[in-house]
mmCIF file of C-alpha atoms and ligand atoms in Angstrom:
data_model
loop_
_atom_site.group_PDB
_atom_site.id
_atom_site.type_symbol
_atom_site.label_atom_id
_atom_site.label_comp_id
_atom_site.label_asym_id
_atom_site.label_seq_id
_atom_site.Cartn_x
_atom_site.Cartn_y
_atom_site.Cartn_z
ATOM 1 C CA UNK A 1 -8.661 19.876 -20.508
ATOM 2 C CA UNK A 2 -11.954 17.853 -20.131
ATOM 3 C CA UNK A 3 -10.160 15.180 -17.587
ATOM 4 C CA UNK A 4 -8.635 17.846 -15.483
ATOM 5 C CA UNK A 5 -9.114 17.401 -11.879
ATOM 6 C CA UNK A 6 -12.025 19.256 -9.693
ATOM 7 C CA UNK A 7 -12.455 18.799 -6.157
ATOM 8 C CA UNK A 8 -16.015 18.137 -5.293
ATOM 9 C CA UNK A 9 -17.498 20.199 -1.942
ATOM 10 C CA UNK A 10 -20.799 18.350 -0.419
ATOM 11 C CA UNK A 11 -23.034 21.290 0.565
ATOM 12 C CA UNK A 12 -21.665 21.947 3.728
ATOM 13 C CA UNK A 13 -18.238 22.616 2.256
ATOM 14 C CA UNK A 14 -16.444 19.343 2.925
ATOM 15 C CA UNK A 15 -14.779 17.777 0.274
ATOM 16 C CA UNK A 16 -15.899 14.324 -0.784
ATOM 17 C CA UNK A 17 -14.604 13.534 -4.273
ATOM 18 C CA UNK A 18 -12.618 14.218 -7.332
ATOM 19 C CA UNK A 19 -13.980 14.282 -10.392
ATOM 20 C CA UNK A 20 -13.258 15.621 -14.010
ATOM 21 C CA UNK A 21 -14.082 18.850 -15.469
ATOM 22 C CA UNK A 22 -16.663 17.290 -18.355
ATOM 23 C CA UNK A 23 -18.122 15.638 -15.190
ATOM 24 C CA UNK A 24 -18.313 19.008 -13.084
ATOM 25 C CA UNK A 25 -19.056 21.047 -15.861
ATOM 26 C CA UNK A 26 -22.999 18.734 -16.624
ATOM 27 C CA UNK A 27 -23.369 19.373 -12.860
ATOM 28 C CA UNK A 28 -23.329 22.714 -12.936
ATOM 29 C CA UNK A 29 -25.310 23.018 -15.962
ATOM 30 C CA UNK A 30 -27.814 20.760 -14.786
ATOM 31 C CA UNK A 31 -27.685 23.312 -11.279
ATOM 32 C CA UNK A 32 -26.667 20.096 -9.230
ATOM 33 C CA UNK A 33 -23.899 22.163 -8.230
ATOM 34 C CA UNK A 34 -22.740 25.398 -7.891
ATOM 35 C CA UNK A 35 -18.830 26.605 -8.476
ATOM 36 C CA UNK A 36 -16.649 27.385 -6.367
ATOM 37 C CA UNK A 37 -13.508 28.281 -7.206
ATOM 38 C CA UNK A 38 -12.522 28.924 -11.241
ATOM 39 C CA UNK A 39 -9.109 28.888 -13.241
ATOM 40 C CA UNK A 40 -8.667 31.361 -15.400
ATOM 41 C CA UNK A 41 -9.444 29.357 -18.569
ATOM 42 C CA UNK A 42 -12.603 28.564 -20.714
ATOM 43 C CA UNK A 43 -14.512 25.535 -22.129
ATOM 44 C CA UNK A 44 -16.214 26.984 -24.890
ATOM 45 C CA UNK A 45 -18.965 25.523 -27.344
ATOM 46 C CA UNK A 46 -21.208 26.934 -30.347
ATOM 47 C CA UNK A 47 -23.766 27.419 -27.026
ATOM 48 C CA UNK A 48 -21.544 27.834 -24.854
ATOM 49 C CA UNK A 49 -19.044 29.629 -22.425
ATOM 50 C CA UNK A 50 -17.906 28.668 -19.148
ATOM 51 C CA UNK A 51 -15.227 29.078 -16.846
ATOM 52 C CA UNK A 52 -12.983 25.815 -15.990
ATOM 53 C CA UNK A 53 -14.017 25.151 -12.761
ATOM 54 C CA UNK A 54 -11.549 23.737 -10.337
ATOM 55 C CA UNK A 55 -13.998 23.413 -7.109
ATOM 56 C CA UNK A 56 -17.555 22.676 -7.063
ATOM 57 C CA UNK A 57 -19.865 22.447 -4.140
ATOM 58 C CA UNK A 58 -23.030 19.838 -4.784
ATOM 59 C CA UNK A 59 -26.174 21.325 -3.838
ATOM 60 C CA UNK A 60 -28.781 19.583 -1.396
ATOM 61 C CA UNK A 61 -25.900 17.329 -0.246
ATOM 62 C CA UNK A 62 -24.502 18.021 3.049
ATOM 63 C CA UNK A 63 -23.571 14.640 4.849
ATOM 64 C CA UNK A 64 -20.930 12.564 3.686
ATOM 65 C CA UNK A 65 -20.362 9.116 4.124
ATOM 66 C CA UNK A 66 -19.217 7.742 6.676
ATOM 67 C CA UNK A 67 -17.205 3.690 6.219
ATOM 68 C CA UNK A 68 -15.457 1.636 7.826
ATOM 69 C CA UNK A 69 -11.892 2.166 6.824
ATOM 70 C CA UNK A 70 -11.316 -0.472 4.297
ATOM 71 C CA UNK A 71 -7.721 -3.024 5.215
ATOM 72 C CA UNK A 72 -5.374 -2.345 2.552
ATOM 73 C CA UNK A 73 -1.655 -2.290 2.260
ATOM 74 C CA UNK A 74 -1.735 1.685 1.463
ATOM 75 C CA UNK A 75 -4.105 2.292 4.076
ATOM 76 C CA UNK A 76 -1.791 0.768 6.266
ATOM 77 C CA UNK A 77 1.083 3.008 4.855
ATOM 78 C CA UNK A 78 -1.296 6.283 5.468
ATOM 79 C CA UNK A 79 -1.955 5.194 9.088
ATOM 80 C CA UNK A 80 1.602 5.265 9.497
ATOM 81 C CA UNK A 81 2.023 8.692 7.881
ATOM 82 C CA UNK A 82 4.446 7.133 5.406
ATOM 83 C CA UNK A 83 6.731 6.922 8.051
ATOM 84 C CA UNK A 84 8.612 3.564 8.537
ATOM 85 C CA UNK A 85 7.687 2.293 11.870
ATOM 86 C CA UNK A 86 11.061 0.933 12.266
ATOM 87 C CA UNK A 87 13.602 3.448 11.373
ATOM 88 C CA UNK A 88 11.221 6.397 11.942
ATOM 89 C CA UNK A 89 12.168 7.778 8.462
ATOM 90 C CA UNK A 90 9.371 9.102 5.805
ATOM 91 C CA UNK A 91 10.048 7.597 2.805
ATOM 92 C CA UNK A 92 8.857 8.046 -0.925
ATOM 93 C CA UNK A 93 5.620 5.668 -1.593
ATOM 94 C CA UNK A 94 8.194 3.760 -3.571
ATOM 95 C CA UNK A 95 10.136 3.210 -1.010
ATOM 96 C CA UNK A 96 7.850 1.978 1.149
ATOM 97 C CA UNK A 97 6.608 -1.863 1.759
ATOM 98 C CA UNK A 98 4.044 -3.031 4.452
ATOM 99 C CA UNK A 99 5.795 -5.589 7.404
ATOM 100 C CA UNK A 100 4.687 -8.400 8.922
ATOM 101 C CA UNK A 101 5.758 -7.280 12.625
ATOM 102 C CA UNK A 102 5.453 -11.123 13.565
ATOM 103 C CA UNK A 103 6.725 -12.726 10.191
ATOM 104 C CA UNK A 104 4.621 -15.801 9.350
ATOM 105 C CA UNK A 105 7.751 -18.277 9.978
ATOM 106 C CA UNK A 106 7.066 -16.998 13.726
ATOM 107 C CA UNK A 107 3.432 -16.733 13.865
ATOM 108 C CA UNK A 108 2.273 -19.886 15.735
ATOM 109 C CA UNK A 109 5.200 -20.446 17.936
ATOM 110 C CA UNK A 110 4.728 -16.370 19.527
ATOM 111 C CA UNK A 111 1.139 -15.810 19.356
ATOM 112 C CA UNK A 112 -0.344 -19.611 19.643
ATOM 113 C CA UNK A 113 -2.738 -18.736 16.874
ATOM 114 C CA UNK A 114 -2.950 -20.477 13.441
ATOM 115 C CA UNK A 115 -2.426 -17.981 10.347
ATOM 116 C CA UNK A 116 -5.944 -17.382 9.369
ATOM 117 C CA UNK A 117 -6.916 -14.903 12.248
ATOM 118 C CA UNK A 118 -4.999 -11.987 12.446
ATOM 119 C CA UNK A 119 -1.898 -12.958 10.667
ATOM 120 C CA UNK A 120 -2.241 -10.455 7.848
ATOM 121 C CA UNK A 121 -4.156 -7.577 10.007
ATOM 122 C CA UNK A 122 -4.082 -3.710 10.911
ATOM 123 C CA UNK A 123 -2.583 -5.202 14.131
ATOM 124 C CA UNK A 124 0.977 -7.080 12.334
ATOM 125 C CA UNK A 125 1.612 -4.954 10.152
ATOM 126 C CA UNK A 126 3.384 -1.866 9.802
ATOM 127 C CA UNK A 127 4.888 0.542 7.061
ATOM 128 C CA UNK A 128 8.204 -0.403 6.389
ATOM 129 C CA UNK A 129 10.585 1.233 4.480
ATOM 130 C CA UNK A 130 12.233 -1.571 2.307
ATOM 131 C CA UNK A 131 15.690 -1.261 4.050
ATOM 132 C CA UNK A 132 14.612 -2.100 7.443
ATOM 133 C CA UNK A 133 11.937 -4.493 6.108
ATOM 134 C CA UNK A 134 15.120 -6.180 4.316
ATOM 135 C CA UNK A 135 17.214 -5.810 7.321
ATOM 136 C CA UNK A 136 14.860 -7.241 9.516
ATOM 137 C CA UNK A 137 13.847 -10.444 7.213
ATOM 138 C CA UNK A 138 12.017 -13.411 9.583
ATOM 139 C CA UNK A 139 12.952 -11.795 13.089
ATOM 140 C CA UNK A 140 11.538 -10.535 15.404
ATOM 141 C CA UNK A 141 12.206 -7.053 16.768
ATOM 142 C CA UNK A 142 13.042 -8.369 19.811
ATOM 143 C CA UNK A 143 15.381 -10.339 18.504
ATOM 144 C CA UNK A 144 17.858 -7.272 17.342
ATOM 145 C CA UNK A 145 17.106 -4.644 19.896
ATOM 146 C CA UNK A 146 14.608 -2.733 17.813
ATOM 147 C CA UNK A 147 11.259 -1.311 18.816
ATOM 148 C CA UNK A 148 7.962 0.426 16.859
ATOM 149 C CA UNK A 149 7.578 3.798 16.984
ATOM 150 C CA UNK A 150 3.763 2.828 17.686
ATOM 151 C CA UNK A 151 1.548 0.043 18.345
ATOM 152 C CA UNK A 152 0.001 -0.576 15.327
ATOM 153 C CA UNK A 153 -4.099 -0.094 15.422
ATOM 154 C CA UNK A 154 -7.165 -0.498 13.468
ATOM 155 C CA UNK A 155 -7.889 3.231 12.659
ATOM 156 C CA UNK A 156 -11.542 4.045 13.202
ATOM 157 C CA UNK A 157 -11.498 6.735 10.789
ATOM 158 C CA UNK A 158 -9.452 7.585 8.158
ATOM 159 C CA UNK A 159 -9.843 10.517 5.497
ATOM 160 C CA UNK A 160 -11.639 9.900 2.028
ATOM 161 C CA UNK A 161 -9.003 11.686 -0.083
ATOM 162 C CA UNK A 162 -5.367 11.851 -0.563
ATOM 163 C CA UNK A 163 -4.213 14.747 -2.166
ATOM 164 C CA UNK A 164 -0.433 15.573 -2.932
ATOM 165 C CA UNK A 165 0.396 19.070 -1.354
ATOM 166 C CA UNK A 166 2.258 20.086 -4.920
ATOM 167 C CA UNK A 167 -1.620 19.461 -6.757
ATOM 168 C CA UNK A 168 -3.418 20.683 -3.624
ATOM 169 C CA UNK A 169 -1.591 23.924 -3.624
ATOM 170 C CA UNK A 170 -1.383 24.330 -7.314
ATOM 171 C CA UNK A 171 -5.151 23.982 -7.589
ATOM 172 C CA UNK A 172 -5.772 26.243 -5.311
ATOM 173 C CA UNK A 173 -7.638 23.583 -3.095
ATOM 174 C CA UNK A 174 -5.516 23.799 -0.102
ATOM 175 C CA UNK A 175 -8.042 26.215 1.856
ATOM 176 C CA UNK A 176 -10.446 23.848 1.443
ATOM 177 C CA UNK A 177 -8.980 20.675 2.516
ATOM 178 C CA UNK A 178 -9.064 21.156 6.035
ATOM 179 C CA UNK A 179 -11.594 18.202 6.743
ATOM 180 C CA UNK A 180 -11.882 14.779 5.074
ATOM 181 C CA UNK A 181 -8.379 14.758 2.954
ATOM 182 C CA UNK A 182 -5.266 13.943 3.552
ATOM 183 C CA UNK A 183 -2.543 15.827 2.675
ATOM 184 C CA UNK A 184 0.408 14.190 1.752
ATOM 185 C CA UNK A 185 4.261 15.804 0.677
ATOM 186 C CA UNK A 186 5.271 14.225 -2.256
ATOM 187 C CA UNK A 187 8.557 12.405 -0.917
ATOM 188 C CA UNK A 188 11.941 12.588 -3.309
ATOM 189 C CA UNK A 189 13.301 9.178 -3.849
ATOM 190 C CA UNK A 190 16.517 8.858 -1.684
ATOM 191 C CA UNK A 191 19.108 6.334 -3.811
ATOM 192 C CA UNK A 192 20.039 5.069 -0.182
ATOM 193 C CA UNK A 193 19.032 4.976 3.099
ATOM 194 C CA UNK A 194 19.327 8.687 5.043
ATOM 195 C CA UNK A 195 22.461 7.858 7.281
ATOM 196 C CA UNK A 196 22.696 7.833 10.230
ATOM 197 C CA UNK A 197 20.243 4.788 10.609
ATOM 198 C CA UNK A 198 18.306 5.409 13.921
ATOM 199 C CA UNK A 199 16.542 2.901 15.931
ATOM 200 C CA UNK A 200 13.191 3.288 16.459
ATOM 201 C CA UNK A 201 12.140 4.991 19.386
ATOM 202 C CA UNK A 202 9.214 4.115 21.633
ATOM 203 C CA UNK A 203 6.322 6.403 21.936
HETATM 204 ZN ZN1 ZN B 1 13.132 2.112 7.918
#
């Protein structure tokens, strides 16, 4: 019950964490933060009683920080919405790989440019669901008529949290996650590819 998940509110109402219910629990009792939003169950203690809190807003806090959005191959998947930028299909996370639009057999000859620049950047590469990333293999899209749904971009901004819309609603966090979170559906594995197979379209 103590490692249950509670969505942390700066000051100004914008979520910016998630922490644990021991953890939100010495914050409120140390009135660093205030709560929010309660389940209907109790932590209690020879000294004490206190309603499991399930959002807490931090008091005297009211920015939150803003980064630079850090290159990683899931932050290149939640750019893309989970969406395969080839087929246009949302896959399961597990279902999803990160492409090399340019594969590296290609690199030099097409862009001129040796493979320590921007080989392996927000720029060449793209989510890929793994049967167009097998399909595809060293070619490039030009090669067999296909096309991204999107040029694929550094994203200036990207949202702190990820939340699954099954947890978010079942928390009762949803009203609250309007800014700084991403909401994501919780994608069913699919055993094969959803037929018919579309090209990509161009946007
Ligand atoms: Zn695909």
């Amino acid at each position: 019950m103590l490692t249950s998940e509670v969505l942390v509110l700066n000051a100004g109402f914008i979520p910016i964490r998630i922490t644990s219910v021991k953890e939100a629990i010495c914050l409120l009792t140390s009135e660093k933060a205030v709560s929010v939003l309660e389940e209907d169950r109790y932590v209690r203690s020879p000294s004490l009683s206190i309603r499991i809190p399930s959002v807490i807003s931090v008091t005297g806090y009211s920015s939150f920080p803003r980064k630079k959005v850090a290159f990683s191959k899931l932050n290149v998947i939640y750019r893309d919405d989970m969406v395969c930028q080839y087929c246009g299909h949302r896959f399961s996370m597990r279902e999803l790989t990160v492409d090399h639009v340019i594969p590296r057999s290609r690199w030099e000859a097409v862009t001129g440019r040796d493979l320590a620049g921007d080989f392996s950047s927000w720029k060449n590469l793209v989510c890929a669901c793994r049967w167009c990333n097998s399909r595809k293999g060293n070619r490039l899209i030009s090669e067999i008529g296909w096309a991204l749904l999107r040029e694929p971009f550094e994203p200036e901004y990207m949202p702190h949290l990820v939340i699954s819309h099954d947890k978010a609603e079942k928390k009762g966090w949803l009203p609250f996650c309007s800014i700084n979170v991403k909401i994501i559906d919780v994608i069913p594995d699919s055993p094969i590819h959803p037929s018919p197979h579309t090209r990509a379209r161009v946007i």
